[in-house]
Coordinates of C-alpha atoms in Angstrom, one line a residue:
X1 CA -59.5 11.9 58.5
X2 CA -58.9 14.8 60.7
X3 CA -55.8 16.1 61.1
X4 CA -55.9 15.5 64.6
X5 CA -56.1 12.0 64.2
X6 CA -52.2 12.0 62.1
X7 CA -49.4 10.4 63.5
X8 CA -46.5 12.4 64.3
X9 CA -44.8 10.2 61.4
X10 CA -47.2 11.2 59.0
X11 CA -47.7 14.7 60.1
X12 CA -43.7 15.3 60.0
X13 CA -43.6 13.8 56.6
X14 CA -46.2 16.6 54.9
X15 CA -44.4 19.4 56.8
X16 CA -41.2 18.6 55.0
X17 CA -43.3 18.2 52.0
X18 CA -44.9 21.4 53.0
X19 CA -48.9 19.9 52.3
X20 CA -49.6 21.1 55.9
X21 CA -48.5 23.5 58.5
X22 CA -48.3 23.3 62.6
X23 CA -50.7 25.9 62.4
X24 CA -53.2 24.4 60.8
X25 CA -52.9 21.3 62.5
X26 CA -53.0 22.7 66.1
X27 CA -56.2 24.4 65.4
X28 CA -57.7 20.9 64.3
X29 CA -56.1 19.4 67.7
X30 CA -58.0 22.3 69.7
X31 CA -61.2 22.1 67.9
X32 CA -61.1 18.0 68.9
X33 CA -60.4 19.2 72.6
X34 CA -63.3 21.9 72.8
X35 CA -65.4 19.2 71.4
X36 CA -64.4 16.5 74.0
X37 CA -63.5 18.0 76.7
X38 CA -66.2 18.3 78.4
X39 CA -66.9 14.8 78.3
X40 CA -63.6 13.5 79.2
X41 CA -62.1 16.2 81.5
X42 CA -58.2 15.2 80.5
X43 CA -56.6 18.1 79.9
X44 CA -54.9 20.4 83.3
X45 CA -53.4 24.0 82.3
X46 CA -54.9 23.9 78.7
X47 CA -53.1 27.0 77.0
X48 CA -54.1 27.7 73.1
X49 CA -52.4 30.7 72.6
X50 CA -49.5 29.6 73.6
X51 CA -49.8 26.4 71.1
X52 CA -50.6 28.6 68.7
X53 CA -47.4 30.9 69.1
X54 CA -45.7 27.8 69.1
X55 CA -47.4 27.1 66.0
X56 CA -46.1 29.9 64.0
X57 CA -42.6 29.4 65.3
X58 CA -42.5 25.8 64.1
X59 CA -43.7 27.0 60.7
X60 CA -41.6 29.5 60.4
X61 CA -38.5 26.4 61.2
X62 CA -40.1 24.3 58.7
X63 CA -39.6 27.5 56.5
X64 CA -36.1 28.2 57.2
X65 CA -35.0 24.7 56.9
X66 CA -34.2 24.7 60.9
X67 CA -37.4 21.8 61.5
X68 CA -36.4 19.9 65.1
X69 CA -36.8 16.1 64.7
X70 CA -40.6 16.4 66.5
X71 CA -41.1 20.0 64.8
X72 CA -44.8 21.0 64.7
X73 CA -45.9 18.0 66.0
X74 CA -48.6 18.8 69.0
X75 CA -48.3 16.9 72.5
X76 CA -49.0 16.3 76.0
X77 CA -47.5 16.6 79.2
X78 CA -48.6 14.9 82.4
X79 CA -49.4 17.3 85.5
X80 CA -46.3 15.5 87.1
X81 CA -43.8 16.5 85.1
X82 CA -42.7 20.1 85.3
X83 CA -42.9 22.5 83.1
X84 CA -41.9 26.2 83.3
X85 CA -44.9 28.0 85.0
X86 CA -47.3 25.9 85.6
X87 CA -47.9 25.1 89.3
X88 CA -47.5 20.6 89.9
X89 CA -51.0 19.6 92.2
X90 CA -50.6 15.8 91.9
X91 CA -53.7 15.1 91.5
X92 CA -54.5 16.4 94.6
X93 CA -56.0 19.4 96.3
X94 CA -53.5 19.0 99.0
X95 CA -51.3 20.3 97.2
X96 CA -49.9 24.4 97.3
X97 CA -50.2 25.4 93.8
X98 CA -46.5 27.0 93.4
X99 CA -45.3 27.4 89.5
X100 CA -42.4 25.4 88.9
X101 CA -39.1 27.1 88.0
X102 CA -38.3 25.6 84.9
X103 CA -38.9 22.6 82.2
X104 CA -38.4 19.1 84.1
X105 CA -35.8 17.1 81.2
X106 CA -38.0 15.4 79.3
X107 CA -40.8 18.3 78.7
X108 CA -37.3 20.3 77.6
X109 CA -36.4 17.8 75.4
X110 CA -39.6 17.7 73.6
X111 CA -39.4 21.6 73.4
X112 CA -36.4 21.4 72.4
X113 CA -37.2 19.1 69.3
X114 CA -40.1 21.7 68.3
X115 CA -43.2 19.9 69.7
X116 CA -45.9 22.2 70.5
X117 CA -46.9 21.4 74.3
X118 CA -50.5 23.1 74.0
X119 CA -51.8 20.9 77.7
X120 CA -50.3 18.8 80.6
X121 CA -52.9 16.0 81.1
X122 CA -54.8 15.1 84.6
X123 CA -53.9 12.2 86.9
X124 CA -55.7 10.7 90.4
X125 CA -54.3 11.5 93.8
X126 CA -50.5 11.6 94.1
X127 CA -50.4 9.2 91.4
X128 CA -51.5 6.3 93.6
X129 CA -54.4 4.7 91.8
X130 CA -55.0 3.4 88.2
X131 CA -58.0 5.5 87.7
X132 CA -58.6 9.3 87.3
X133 CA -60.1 10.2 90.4
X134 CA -58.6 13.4 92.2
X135 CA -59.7 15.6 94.9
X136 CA -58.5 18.2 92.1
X137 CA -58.8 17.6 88.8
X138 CA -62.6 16.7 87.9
X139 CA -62.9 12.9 86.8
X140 CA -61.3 11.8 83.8
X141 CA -63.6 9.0 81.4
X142 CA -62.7 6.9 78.6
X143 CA -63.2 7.9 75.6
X144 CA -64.3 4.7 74.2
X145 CA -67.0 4.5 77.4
X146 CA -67.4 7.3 79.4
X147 CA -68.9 5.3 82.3
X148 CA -65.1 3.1 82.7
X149 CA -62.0 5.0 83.4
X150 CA -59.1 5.3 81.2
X151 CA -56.7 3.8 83.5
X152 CA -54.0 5.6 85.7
X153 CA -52.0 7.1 87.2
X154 CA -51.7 8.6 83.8
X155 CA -55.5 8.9 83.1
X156 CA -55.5 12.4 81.2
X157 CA -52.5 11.0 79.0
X158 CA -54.6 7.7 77.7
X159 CA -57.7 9.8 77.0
X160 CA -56.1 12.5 75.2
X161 CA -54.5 10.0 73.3
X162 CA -57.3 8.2 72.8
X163 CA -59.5 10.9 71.7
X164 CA -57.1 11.9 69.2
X165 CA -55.4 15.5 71.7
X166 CA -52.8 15.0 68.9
X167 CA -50.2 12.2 68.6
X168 CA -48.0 12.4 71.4
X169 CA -48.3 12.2 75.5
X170 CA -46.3 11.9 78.0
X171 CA -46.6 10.2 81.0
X172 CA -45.4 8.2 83.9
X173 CA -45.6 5.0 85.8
X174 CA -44.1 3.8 89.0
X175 CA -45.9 0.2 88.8
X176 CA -48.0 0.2 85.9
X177 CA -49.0 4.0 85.2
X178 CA -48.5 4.8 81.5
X179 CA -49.2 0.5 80.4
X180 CA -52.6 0.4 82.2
X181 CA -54.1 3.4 81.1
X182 CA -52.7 2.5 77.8
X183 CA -54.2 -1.0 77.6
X184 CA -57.8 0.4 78.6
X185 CA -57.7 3.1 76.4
X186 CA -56.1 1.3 73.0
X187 CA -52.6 2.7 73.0
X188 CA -49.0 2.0 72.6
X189 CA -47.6 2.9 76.0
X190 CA -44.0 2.0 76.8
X191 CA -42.2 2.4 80.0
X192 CA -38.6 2.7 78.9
X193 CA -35.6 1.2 80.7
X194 CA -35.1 3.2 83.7
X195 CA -32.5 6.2 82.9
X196 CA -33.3 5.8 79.4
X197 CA -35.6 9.2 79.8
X198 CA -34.4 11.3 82.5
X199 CA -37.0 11.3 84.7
X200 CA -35.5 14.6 87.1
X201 CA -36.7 13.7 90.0
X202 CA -36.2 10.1 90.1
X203 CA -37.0 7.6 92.7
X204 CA -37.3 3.4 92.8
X205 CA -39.6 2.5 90.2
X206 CA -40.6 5.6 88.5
X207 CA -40.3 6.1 84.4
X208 CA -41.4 8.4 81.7
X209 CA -42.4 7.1 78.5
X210 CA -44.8 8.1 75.8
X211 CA -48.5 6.7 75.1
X212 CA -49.3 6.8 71.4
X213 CA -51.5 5.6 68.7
X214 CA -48.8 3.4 67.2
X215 CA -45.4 1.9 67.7
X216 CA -43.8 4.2 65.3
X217 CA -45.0 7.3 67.1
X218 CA -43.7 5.8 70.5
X219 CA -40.1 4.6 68.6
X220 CA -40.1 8.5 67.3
X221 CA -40.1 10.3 70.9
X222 CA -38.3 7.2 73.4
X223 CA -35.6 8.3 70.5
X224 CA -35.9 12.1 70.8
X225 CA -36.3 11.8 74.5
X226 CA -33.7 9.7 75.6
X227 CA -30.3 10.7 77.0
X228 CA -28.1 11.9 79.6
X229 CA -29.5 15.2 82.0
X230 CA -27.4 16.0 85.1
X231 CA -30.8 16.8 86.9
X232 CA -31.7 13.0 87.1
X233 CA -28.4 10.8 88.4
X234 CA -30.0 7.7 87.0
X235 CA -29.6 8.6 83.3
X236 CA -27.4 7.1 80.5
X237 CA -26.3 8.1 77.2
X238 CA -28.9 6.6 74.5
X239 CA -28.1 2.9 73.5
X240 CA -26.3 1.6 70.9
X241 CA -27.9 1.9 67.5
X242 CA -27.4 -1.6 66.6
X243 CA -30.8 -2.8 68.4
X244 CA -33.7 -4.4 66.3
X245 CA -36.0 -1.4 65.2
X246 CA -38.3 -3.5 62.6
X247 CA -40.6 -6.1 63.1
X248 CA -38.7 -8.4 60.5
X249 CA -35.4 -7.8 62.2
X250 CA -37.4 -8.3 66.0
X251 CA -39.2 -11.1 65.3
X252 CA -36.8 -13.7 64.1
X253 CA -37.2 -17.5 63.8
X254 CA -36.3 -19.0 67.2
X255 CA -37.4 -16.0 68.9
X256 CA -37.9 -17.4 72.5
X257 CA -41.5 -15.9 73.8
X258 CA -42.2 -16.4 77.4
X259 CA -45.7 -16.6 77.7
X260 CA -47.3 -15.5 80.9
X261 CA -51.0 -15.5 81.5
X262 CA -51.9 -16.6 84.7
X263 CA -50.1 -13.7 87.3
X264 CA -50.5 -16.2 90.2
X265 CA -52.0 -13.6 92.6
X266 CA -54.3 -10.6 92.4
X267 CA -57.6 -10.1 90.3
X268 CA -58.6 -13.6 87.8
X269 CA -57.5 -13.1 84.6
X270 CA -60.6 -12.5 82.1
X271 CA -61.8 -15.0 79.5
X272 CA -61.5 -12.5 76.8
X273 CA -58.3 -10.8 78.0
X274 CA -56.7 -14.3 77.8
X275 CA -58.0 -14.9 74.8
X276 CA -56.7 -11.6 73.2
X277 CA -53.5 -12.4 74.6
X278 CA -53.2 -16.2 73.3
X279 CA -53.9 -14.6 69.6
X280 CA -50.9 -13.0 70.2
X281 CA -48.9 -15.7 71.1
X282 CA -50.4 -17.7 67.9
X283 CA -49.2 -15.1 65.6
X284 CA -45.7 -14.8 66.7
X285 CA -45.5 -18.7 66.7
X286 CA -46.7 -18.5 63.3
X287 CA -43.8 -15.9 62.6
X288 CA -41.6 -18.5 63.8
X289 CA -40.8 -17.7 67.6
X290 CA -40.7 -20.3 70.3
X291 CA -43.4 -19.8 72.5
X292 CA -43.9 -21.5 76.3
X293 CA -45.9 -20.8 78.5
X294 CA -44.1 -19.8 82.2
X295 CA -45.7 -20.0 85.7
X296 CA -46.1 -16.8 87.5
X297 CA -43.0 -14.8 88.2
X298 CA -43.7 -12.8 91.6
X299 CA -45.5 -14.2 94.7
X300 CA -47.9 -12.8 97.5
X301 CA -45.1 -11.7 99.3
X302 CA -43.7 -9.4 97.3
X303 CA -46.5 -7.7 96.1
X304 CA -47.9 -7.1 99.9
X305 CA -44.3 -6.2 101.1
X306 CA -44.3 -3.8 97.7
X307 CA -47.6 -2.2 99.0
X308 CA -46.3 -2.0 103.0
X309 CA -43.3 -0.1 101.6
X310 CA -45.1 2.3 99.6
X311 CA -48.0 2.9 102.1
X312 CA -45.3 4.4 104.7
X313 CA -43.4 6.0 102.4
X314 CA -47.0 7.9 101.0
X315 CA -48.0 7.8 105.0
X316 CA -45.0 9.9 105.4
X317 CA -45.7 12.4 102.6
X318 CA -48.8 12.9 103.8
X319 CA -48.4 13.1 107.6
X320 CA -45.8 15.7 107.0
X321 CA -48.6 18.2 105.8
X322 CA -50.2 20.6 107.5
X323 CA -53.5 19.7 109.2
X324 CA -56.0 21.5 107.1
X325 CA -54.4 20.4 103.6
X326 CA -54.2 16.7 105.3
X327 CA -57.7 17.0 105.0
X328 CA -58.2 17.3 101.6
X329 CA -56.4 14.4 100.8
X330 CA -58.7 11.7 99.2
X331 CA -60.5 10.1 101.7
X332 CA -59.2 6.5 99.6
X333 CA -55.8 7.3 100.2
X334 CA -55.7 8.6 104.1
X335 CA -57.5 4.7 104.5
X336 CA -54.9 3.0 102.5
X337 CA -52.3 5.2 104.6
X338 CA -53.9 4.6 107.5
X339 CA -52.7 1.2 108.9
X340 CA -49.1 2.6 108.3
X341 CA -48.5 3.4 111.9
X342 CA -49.0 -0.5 113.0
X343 CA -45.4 -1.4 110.8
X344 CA -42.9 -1.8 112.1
X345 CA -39.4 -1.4 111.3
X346 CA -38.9 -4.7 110.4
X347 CA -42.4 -4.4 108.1
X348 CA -40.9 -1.6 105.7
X349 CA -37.3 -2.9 105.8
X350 CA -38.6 -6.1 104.2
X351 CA -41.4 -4.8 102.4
X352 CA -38.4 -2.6 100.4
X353 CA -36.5 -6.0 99.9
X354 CA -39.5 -7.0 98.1
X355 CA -38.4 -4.4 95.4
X356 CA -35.3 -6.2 95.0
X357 CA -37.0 -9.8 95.1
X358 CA -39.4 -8.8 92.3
X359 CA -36.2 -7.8 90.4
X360 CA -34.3 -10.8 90.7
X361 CA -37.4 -13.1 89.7
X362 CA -37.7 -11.0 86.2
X363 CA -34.1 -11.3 85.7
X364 CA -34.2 -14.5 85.5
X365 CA -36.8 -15.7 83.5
X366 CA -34.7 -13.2 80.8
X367 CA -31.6 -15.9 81.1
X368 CA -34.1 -18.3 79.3
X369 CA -36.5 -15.9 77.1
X370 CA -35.9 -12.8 74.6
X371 CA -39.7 -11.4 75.8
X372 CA -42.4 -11.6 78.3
X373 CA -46.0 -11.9 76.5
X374 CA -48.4 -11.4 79.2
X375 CA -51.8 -8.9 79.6
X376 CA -51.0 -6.0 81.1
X377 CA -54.6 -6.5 83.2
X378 CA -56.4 -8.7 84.2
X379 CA -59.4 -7.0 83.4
X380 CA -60.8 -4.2 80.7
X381 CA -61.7 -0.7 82.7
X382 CA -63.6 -0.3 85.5
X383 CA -66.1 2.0 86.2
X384 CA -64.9 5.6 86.5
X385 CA -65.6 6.9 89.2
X386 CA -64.1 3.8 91.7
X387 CA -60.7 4.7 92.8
X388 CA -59.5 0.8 92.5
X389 CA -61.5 -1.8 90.3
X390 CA -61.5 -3.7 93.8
X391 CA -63.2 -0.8 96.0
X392 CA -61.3 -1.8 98.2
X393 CA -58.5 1.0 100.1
X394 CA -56.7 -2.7 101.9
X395 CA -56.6 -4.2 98.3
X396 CA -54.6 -1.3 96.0
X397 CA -52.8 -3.2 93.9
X398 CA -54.7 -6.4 92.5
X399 CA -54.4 -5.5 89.5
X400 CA -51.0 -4.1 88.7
X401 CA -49.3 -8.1 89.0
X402 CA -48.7 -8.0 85.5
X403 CA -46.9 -4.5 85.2
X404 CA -45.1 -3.9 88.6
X405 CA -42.4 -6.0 88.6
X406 CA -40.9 -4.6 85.4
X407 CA -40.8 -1.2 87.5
X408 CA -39.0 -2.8 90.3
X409 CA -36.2 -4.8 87.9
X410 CA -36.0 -1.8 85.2
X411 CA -37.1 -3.3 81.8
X412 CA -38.5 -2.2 79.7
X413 CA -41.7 -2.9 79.1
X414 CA -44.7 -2.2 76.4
X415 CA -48.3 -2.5 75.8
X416 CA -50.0 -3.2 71.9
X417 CA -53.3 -3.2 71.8
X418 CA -54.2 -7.3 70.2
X419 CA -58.3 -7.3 70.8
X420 CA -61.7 -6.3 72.6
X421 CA -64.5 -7.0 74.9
X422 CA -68.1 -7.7 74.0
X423 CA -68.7 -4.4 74.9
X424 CA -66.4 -3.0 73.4
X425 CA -63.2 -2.4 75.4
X426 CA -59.8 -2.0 74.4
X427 CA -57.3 -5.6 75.7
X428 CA -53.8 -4.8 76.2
X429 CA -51.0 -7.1 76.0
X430 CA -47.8 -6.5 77.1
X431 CA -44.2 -7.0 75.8
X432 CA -41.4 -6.9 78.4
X433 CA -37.9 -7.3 77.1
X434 CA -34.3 -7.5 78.2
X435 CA -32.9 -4.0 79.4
X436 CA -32.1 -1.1 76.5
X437 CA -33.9 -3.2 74.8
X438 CA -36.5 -1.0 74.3
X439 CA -36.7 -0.6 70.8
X440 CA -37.2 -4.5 70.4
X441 CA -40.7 -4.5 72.4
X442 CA -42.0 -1.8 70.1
X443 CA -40.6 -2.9 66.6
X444 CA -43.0 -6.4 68.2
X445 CA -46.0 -4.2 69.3
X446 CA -45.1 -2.7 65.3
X447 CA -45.6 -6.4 64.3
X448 CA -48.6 -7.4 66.2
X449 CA -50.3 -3.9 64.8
X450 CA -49.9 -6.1 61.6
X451 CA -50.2 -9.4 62.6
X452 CA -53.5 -8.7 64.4
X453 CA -54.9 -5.8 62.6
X454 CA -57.9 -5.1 65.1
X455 CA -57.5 -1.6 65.4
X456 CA -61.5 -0.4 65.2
X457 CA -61.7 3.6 64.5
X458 CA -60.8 5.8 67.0
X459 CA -63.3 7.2 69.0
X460 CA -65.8 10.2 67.0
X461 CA -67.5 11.8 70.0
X462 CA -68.5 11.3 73.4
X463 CA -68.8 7.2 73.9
X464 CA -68.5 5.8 70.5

């Protein structure tokens, strides 16, 4: 195996026995992205010799006995989250390319725990589609089929991951962002409670969480990133450490599993995503949970007031740009903006209550279940180059019924990878649980790594 392909569990555990070194490791991890890149085009701001710097310094720590808890350890940063330098497009050439000023919280925690951030990762236009497609980063592929995309809005993040960029990535998801990429592509992709990672710059709906390989890895760095940061006034102090953080202590008999396969609106659910799903359910029944099946959670309604909300609001954003960077704008996004003007008042006021309604329809499903099993898609990936699997700029968000309403009610939520397509595509499930619950979901996505045990190997090269 190469040593790109490690865990951060297992690569931490031969620095402290001192069988490898960051330096070593991060050369690997740069070799696999030469090789890839460009085929996958996930990487934005790629900076070797600054990893390798960083390299040295985190050997040097292992040395003196001073290791961070992620020391060494190489990772990923989506272009959305800041760090010190490096200019924040969006996705988008609309964008004036001004370096930000200094780390955004969670890129300084993982500096601060010794990772070596050698790449931010690519994402579509203003984050607003579940694809890689951007007017300025070149389009992002899959590494397990370079003709579907790896999901977004944290496309760059699932393909590095994928592909084996090292072990960790950050990225972020507003209504499905870091779980759909994450189902498409194979991965462990949690998006935390909201305020359990200080997001700096937060705003209804938006988390940052890691995509990983496994549920250990993704434990590892919710645990290193969480906290308090006075930049973001949505944060909290990290939970209580009395919450289930192994599969025997997660999945206990009587468990109650809600199991949710039919969304009730948006794109049909596939016959082989509901049959991954269902293999799921069988194995924690087996294990002793309860499992029923529930009817869907949100309605029409709310999705299409959740869309009229966040057209203005991106209608806004863009309109307030000057004329020739309008222009640039993905010509997907100024049609899905472009209705905006016909809403009214009354449109966006209840389109935002919609937020709220979505909220209080999870909430209460968790008065009678410990965990929502569900797929976090419908479908496996589209093809790459479509900015939505429906084509369609007046149908955004068929696909996202699954993941968005755990953004609007803030729990957390995570995705396991439990089977494939006869083509052989990754199928997501999710796991949503109570709030600060966190560690629950992925001491279950732990178990159903077990359980299931259909990891294939990781993709080689280009497509396979």
């Amino acid at each position: 195996m190469s040593l790109a392909d490690l865990t951060a569990t297992e690569l931490l555990e031969n620095y402290r026995k001192r069988s490898l070194s960051p330096v070593e490791v991060i050369e690997d991890v740069l070799q696999r992205v030469e090789q890839l890149e460009p085929h996958l085009c996930a990487t934005y701001a790629l900076d070797p010799d600054a990893a390798r710097a960083a390299a040295r310094d985190s050997e040097a720590r292992w040395l003196a006995g001073t290791a961070g808890a992620l020391d060494g350890v190489p990772a990923t940063v989506k272009e959305n989250i800041a760090t010190r330098g490096t200019p924040v497009p969006q996705g988008t050439a609309a964008t004036e390319l001004v370096p930000a000023l200094e780390d955004a919280p969670a890129a300084a925690r993982l500096r601060a725990a010794g990772a070596v951030i050698f790449s931010k990762t690519t994402m579509p236009e203003y984050g607003m589609l579940s694809s890689g497609v951007s007017t300025f980063h070149h389009l992002t592929r899959n590494p397990w089929d370079l003709s579907k995309t790896p999901g977004g809005s944290s496309a760059g993040a699932g393909a590095a991951a994928a592909a084996g960029y090292g072990p960790i990535h950050l990225g972020t998801d507003i209504g499905g962002s870091i779980r759909l990429p994450a189902g498409w592509c194979g991965l462990v992709g949690l998006k935390p409670t909201h305020g359990r990672i200080a997001v700096g710059n937060p705003y209804p709906g938006r988390a940052i969480g890691p995509m990983t390989r496994s549920a250990a890895d993704a434990a590892l760095t919710l645990t290193v990133l969480s906290g308090y940061d006075p930049r973001d006034h949505t944060s909290y102090p990290p939970p209580p450490a009395n919450i289930p953080r192994t599969p025997e202590s997660a999945l206990r008999p009587g468990l109650r599993v809600a199991l949710l396969l039919d969304a009730g609106l948006g794109l049909p659910v596939g016959p082989e995503v509901t049959a991954a799903v269902t293999a799921l359910a069988a194995a924690f029944e087996k294990a002793g949970a309860v499992v029923e099946p529930i009817p869907p959670i949100i309605n029409r309604a709310m999705l299409d007031g959740l869309d009229r909300f966040w057209r203005i609001r991106s209608a806004a954003d863009i309109a307030a740009l000057p004329e020739e960077r309008r222009a640039k704008v993905l010509p997907q996004i100024r049609d899905w903006v472009s209705t905006a003007a016909e809403l009214t008042g009354f449109d966006v006021f209840h389109g935002y209550s919609q937020m709220g309604a979505m909220a209080a329809a999870v909430t209460a499903v968790f008065t009678r279940y410990d965990v929502i099993l569900s797929p976090v898609a419908p479908i496996t990936a589209f093809p790459a180059e479509l900015a939505y699997p429906t084509d369609d700029p007046a149908k955004p968000f068929e696909h996202i019924a699954f993941t968005v309403p755990y953004n609007m009610s803030a729990h957390p939520a995570t995705t396991v990878n439990v089977g494939w397509s006869a083509t052989g595509l990754p199928i997501g499930a999710q796991l949503a649980v109570p709030h600060h619950q966190d560690l629950t979901a992925l001491a279950l996505a732990e178990y159903a790594e077990s359980a299931l045990a259909v990891q294939r190997p990781w993709p080689a090269g280009p497509g396979q």
